[in-house]
Coordinates of C-alpha atoms in Angstrom, one line a residue:
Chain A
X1 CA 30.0 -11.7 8.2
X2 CA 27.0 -13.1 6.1
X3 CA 28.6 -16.6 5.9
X4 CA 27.3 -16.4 10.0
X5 CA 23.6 -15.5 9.3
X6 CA 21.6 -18.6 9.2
X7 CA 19.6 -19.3 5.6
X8 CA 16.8 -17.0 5.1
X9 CA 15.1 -19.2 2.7
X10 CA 15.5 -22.2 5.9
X11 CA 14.1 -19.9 8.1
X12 CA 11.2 -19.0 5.9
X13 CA 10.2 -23.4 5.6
X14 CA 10.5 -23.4 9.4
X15 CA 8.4 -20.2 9.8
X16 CA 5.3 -22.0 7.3
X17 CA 5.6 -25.0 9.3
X18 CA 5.2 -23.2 12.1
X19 CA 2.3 -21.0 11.3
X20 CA 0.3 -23.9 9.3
X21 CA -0.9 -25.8 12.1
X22 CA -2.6 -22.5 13.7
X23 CA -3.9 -21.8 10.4
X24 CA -8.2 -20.9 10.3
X25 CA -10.6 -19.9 7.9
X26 CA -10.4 -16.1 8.8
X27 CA -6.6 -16.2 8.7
X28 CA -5.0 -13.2 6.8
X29 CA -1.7 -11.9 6.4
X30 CA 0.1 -8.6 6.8
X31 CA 3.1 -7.8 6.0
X32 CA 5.1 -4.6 6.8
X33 CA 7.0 -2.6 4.4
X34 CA 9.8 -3.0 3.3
X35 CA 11.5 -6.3 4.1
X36 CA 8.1 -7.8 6.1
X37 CA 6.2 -7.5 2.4
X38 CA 8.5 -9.3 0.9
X39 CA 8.5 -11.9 3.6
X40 CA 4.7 -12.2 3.9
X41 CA 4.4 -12.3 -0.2
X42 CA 6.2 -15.3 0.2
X43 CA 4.5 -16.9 3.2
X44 CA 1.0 -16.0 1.7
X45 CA 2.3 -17.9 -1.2
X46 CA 4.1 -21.1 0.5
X47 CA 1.1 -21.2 3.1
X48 CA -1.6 -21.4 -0.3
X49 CA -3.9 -18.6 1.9
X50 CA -7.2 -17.7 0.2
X51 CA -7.4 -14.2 1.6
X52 CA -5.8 -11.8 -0.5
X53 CA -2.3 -10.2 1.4
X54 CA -2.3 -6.9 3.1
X55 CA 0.1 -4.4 3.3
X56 CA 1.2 -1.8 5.8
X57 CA 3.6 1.3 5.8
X58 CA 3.7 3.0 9.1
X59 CA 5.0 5.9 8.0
X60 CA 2.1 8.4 9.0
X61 CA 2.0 6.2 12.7
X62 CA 5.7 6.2 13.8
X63 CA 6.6 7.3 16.6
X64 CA 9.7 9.4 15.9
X65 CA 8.0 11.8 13.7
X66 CA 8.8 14.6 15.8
X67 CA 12.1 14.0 15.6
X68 CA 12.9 12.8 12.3
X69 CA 9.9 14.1 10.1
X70 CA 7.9 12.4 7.4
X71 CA 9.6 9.2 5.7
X72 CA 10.6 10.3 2.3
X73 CA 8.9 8.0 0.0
X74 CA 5.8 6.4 2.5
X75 CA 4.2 3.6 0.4
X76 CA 0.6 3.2 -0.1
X77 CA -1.2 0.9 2.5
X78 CA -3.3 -1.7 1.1
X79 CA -5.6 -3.8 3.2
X80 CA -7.7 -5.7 0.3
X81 CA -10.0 -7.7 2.8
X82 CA -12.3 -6.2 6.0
X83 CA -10.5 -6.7 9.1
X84 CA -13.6 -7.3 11.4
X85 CA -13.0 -10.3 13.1
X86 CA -10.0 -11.6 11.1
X87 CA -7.2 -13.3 12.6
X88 CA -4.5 -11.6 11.6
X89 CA -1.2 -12.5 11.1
X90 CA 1.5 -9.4 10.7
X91 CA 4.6 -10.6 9.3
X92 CA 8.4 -8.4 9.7
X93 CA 11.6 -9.4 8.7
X94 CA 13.7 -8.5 11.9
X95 CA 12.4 -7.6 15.1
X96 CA 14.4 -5.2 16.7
X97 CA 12.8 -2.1 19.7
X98 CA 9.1 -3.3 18.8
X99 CA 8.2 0.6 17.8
X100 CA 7.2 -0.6 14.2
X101 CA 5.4 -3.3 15.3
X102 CA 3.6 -0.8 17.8
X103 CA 2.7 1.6 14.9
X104 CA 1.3 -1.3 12.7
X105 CA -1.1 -2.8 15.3
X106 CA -2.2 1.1 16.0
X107 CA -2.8 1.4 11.9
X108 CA -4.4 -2.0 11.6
X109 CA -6.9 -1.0 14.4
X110 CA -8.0 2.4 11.8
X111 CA -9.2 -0.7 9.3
X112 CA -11.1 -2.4 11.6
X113 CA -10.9 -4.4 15.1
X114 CA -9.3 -7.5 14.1
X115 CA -9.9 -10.4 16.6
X116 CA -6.7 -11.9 17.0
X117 CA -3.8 -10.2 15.8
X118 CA -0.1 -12.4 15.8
X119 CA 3.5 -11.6 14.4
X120 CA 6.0 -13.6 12.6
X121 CA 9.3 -12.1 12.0
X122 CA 12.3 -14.0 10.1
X123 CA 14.6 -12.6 12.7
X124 CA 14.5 -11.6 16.5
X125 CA 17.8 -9.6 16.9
X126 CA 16.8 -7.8 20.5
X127 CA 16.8 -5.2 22.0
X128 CA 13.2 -4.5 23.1
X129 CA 12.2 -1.1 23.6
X130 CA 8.6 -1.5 24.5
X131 CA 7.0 -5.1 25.5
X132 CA 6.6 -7.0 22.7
X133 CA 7.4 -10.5 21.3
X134 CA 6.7 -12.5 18.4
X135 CA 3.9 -15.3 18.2
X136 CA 6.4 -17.1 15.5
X137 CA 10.1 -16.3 15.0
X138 CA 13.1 -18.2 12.5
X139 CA 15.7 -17.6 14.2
X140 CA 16.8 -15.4 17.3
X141 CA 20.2 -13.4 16.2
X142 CA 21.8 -11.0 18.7
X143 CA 23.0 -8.1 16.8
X144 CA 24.6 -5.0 18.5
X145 CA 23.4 -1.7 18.6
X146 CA 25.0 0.1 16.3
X147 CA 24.3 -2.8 13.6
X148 CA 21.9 -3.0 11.0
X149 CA 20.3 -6.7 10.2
X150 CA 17.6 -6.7 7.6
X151 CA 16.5 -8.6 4.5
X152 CA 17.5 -8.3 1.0
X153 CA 15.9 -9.5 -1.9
X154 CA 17.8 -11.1 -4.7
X155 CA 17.9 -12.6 -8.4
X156 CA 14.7 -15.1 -8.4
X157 CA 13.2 -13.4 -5.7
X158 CA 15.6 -15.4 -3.0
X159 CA 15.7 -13.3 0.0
X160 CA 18.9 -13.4 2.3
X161 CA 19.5 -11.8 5.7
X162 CA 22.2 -9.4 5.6
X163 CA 24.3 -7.6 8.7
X164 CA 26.1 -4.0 7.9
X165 CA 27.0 -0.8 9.7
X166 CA 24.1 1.0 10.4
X167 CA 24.2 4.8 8.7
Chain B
X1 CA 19.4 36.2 2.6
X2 CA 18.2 33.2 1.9
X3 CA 17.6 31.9 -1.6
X4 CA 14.6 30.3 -1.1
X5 CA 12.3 31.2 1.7
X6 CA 10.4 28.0 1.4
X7 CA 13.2 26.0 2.2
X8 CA 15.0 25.4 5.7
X9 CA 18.8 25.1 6.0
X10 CA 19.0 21.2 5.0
X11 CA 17.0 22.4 1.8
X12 CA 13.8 20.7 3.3
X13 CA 9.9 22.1 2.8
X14 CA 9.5 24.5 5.7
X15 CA 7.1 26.6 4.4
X16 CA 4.9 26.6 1.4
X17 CA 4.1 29.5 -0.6
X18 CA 5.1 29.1 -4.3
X19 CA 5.9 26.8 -6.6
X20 CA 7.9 28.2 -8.6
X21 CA 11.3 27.7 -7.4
X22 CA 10.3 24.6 -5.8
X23 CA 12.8 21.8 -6.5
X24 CA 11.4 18.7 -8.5
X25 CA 12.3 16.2 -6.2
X26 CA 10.3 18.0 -3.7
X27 CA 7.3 18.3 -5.9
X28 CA 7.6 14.6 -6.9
X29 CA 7.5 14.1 -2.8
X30 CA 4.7 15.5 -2.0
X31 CA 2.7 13.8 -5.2
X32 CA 4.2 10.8 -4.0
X33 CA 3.5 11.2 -0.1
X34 CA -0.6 12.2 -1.4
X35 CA -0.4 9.0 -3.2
X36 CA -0.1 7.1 0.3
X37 CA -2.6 9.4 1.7
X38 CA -5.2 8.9 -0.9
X39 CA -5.2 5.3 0.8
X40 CA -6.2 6.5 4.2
X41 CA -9.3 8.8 3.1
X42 CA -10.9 5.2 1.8
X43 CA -10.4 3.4 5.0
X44 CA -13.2 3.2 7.9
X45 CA -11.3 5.7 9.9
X46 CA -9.8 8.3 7.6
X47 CA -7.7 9.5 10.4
X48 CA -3.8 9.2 10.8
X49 CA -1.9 10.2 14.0
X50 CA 1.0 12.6 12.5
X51 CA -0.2 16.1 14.2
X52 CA -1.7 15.2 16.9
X53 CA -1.3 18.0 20.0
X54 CA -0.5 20.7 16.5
X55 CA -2.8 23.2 16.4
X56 CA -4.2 24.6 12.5
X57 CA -5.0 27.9 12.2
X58 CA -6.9 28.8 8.9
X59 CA -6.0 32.6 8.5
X60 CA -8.7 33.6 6.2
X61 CA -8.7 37.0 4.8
X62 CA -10.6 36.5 2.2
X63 CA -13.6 34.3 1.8
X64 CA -13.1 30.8 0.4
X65 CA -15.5 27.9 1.2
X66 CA -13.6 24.7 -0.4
X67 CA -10.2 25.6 0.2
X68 CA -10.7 26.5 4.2
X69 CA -13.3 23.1 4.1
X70 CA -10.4 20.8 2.2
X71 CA -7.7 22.1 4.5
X72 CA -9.6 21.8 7.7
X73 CA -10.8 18.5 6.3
X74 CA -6.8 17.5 5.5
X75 CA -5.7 18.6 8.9
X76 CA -8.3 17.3 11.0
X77 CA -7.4 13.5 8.9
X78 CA -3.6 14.6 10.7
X79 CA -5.7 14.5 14.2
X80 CA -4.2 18.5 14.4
X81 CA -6.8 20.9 16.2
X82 CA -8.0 23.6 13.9
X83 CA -8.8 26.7 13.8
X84 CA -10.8 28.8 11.6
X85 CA -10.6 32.3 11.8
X86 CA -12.3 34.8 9.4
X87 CA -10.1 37.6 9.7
X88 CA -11.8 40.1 6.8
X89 CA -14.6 40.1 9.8
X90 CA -13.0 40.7 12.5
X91 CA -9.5 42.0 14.0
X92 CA -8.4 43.3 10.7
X93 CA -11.5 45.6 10.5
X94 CA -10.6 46.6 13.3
X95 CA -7.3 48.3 12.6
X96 CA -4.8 45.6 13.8
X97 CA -1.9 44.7 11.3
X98 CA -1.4 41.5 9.5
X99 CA 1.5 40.9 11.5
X100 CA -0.3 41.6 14.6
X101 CA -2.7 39.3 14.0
X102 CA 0.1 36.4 13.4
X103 CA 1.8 37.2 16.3
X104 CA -1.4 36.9 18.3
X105 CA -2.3 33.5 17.2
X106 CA 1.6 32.2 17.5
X107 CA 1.2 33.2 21.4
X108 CA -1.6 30.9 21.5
X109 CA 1.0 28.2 20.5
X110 CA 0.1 27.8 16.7
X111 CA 2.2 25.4 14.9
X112 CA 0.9 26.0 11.2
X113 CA -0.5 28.8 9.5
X114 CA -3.2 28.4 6.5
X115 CA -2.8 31.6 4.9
X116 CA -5.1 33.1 2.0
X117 CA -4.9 36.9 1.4
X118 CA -6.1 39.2 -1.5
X119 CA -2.9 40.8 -1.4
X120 CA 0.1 38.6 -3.4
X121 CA 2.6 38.0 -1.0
X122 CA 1.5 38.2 2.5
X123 CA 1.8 34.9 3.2
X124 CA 5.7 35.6 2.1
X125 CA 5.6 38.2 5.1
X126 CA 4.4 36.3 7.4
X127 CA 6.6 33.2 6.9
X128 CA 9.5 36.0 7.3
X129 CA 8.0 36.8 10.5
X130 CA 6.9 33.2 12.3
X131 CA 9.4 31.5 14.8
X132 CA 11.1 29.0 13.8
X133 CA 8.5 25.6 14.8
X134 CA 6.0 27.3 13.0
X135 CA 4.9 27.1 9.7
X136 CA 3.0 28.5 6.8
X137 CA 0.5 27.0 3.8
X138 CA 0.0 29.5 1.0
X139 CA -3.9 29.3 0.3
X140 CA -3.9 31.9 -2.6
X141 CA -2.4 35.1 -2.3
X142 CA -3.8 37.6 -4.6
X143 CA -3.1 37.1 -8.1
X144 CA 0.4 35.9 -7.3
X145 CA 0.0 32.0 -6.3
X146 CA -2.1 28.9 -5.0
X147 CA 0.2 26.2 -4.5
X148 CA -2.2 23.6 -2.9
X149 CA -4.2 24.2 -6.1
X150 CA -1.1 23.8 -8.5
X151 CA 0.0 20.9 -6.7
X152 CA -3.6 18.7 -6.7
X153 CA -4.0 19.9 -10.3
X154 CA -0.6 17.9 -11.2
X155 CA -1.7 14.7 -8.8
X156 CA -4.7 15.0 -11.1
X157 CA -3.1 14.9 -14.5
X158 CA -0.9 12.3 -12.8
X159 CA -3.2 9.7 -12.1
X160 CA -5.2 10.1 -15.0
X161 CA -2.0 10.4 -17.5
X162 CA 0.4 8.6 -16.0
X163 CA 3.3 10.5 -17.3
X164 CA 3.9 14.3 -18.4
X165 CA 6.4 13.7 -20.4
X166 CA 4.6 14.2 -24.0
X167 CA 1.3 16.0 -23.2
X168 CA -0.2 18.9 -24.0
X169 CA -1.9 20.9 -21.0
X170 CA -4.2 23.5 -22.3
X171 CA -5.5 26.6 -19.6
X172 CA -8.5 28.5 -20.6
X173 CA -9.6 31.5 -19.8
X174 CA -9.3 34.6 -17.5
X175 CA -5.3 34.0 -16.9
X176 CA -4.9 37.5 -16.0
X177 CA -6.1 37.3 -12.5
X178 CA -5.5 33.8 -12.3
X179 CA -2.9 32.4 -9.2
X180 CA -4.2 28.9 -10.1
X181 CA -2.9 29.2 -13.5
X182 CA 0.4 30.4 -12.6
X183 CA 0.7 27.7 -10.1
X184 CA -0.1 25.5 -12.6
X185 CA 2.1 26.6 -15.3
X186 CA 5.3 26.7 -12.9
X187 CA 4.5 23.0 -11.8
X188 CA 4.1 21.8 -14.8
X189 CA 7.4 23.3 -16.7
X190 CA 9.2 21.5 -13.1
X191 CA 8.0 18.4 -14.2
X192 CA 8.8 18.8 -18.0
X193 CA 5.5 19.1 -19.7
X194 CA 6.4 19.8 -23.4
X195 CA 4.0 21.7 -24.3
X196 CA 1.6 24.2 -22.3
X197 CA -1.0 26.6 -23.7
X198 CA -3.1 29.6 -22.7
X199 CA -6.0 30.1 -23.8
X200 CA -8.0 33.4 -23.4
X201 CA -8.5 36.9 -24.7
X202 CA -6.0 39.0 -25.2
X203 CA -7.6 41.9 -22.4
X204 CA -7.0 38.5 -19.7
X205 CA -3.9 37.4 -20.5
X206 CA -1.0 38.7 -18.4
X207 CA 1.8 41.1 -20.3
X208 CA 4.7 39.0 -21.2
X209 CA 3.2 35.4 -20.1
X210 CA 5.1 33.9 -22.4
X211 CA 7.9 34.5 -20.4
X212 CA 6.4 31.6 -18.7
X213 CA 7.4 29.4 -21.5
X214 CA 3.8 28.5 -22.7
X215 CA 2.1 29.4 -26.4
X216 CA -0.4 32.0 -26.3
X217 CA -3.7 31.5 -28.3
X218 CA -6.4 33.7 -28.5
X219 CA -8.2 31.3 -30.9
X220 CA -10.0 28.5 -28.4
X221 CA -10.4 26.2 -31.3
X222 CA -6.8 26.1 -32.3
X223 CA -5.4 25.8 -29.0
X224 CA -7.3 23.1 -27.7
X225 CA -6.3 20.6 -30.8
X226 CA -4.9 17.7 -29.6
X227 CA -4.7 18.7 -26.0
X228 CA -4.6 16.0 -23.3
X229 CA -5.9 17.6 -20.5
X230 CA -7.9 21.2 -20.6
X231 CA -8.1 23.2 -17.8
X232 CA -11.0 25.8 -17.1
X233 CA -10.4 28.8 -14.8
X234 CA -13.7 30.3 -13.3
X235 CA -13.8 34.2 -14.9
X236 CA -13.1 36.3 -11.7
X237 CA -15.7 38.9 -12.0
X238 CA -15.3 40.1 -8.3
X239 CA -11.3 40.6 -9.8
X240 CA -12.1 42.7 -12.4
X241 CA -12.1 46.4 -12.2
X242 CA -12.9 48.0 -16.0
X243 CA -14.5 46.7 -18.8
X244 CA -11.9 43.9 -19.6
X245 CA -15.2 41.8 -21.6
X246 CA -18.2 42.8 -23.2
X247 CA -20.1 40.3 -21.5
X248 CA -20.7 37.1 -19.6
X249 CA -22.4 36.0 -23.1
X250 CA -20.0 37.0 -25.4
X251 CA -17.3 35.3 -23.3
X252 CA -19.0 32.1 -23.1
X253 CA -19.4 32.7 -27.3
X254 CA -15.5 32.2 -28.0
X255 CA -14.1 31.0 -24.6
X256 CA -16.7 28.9 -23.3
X257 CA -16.2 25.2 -23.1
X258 CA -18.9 23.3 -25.0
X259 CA -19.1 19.8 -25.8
X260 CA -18.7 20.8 -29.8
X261 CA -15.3 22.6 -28.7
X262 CA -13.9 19.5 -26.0
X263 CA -14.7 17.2 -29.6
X264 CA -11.2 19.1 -31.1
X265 CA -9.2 18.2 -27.8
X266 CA -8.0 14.6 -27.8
X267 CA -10.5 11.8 -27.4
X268 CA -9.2 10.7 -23.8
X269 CA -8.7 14.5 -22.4
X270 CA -9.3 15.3 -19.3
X271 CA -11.5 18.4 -18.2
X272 CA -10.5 19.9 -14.6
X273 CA -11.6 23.2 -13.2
X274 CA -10.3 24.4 -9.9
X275 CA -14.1 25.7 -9.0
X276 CA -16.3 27.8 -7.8
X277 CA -17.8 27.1 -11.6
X278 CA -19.6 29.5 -13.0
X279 CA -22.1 27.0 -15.4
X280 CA -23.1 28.6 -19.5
X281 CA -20.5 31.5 -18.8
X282 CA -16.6 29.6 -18.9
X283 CA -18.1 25.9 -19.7
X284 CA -21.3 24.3 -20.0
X285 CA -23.4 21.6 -17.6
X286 CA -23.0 19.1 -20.6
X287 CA -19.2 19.2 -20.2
X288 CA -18.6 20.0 -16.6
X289 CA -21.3 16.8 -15.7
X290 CA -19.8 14.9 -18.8
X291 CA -17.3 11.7 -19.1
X292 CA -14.0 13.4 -19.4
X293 CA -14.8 15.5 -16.4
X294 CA -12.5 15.1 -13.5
X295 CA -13.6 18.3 -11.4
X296 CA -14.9 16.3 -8.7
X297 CA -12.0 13.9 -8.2
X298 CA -10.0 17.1 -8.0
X299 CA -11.7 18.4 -5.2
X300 CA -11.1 14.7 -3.2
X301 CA -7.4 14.6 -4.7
X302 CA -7.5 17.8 -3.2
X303 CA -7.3 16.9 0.9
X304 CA -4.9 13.9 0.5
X305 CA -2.4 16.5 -1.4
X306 CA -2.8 18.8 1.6
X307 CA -2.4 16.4 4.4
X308 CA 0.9 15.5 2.4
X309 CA 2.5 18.8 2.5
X310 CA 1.4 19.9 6.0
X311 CA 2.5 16.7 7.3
X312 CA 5.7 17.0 5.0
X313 CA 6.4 20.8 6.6
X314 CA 5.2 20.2 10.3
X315 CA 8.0 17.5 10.6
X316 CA 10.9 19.7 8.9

């Protein structure tokens, strides 16, 4: 099934040339745990940014805390640089119903009102639940519901997209 | 019967009130979950979404002034409404029952209870008695337990120890009427401290606390030697009915942290103190305001360890 997936480590070149050219002085990067941190590490890095990377975990903003409770392990979020008036750049790995996305932008407003704020994911795979799109995006992979498409992180730090049974 | 009140039928946090019982994983979570929350209290808005429309009652039957502030702090950070009520002045002297009271405030629509009572275990009654959305926060019960406490004094000795494996924990003082010391002792022996000592005359120490599995010293100096972290409980004067001491004086003379006594601990220990601090009787300004003080940082540790278990319990 993976031998379909397109290269990760492709779609992360095609992803910095994309975002270079809109590149500013204020730019910052943030990416979202898990996958998206790993994916921003490696744009911060590729795209030579001078602010220091942020990072978000949304736990204590999703949405479907009345349903599911508190995420078991919720990492720390770390924002090292003031938000005022930066032009943000949140980084996933897959898009998917846009709820995580949702709950980042509502955290990233509790830092500071950012002036622009963009998203680059890896992967678009669909199925939208509330209206949002990506500003840069590798590669647009329907996956069914039902399916779980996210990015692993192997030997050498090489990340690789991966599709399984969701559970 | 259930085994563990505290626990829901998936063996998740519904209530707390104790820890001792309390599984190590679910220690470990809510140390962990604090961790995350320690993050938001140093942001511009120090305010997360989780219980937003919950309403927080503080159910305070007896007076507290930094508990009820921490946990109204920690649950206002949640966005929940809260609710202070000082019950020792009002319904309760009126004749209505504890229950009563509780069953009041849950027609209101109360979602979590705050409980502190002087008498050990009511907040064990009125977990029995709450439906099933609601839920209830131990906030001292008598001499019996004060989790919260317990639990911020181990985030404490985590962050400035690292690792409990290999330390030496000594608690001074009036253990006798002490519910932060047996808090303490039961979270610490969960997460494998080797070696835990109390510290205190004979006339305060509980019949039997070694049961506990700590070493009893009545001599300060030895039992401080090479301890990593020393904690100080506040002599509970209001607790005490007979003549358990001689004097304020006399205690401060053999049980009294000085800077001359903190010299035997460890060079890096720690010096906590769960407060109100009562200065020249159980330790001295030169201590409590000195370098290896971390009393103050307890107090801060203190909210983000609260918002973590009510936000851990309110979504179980």
């Amino acid at each position: 099934m993976s031998a379909l997936l397109p290269d990760a480590e492709a779609l992360i070149r095609e992803l910095c040339d994309r975002i270079r050219p809109d590149l500013g002085p204020r730019s910052a990067l943030v990416g979202i745990h898990t996958g998206g941190a790993w994916l921003a590490e490696r744009l911060h890095r590729e795209l030579g940014l001078a602010t220091p990377l942020g990072i978000l975990d949304v736990a204590f903003y999703r949405d479907d805390y009345a349903r599911q409770g508190l995420a078991r392990d919720p990492k720390r979020s770390d924002i090292p640089f003031a938000v005022e008036e930066q032009d943000i750049i949140l980084v996933d790995d897959v898009l998917y119903t846009g709820r995580t996305v949702r709950a980042a932008i509502n955290e990233l407003f509790d830092y500071g009102r950012a002036a622009r704020i963009a998203l680059a994911v890896l992967a678009d795979r669909g199925g939208r639940e509330l209206p949002v799109s990506p500003t840069y995006c590798g590669a647009r992979i329907p996956v069914p519901e039902g399916k779980r498409l996210r990015l692993v992180r192997g030997t050498e730090g090489r990340l690789a997209l991966e599709l399984h049974d969701a559970g | 019967m259930q085994a563990n009140p505290q626990l829901n039928r998936n063996g998740e946090l519904q209530h707390l009130l104790s820890l001792d019982g309390l599984p190590r994983e679910i220690v470990l979570q809510i140390l962990d979950t604090a961790e995350s929350f320690a993050s938001v209290t140093e942001r511009e808005v120090k305010k997360v979404p989780l219980l937003r429309g919950k309403s927080v009652f503080n159910l305070f039957f007896e007076p507290s002034t930094r508990t009820r502030t921490t946990f109204e702090i920690a649950a206002k950070r949640l966005s929940a409404d809260v609710i202070n009520l000082n019950v020792s002045t009002s319904s309760q002297s009126k004749g209505e029952s504890l229950l009563d009271t509780v069953a009041n405030l849950s027609a209101m629509q109360a979602d979590l209870f705050v409980v502190r009572h002087a008498s050990s275990g009511a907040p064990f009654l009125i977990a029995r008695h709450v439906k099933p959305h609601e839920h209830v926060v131990n906030a001292g019960d008598g001499r019996h337990a004060h989790p919260t406490q317990g639990l911020l004094d181990l985030f404490t000795i985590r962050h400035y120890k690292k690792d409990f494996s290999g330390l030496t924990v000594a608690i001074v003082g009036d253990i006798l009427h002490s519910r932060v010391a047996r808090s303490l002792i039961h979270g610490l022996r969960t997460l494998g401290v080797p070696e835990i000592r109390v510290i205190g005359p004979q006339t305060l120490q509980p019949p039997g606390v070694e049961t506990l599995g700590v070493r009893v010293f009545s001599d300060m100096r030895a039992g401080l030697a090479q301890a990593d972290v020393i904690v100080m409980l506040r002599l509970q004067n209001e607790r005490m009915g007979g003549a358990l001491l001689p004097s304020a004086q006399e205690f401060n003379k053999y049980y009294g942290l000085t800077a001359e006594k903190l010299a035997l601990a460890r060079p890096d220990a720690i010096v906590m103190h769960p407060g109100p601090m009562n200065r020249g009787v159980e330790i001295d300004s030169s201590v409590a305001d000195g370098a290896q003080s971390v009393i103050l940082p307890q107090v801060t540790f203190g909210i983000a360890v609260r918002m973590a278990v009510m936000s851990i319990i309110a979504g179980n």
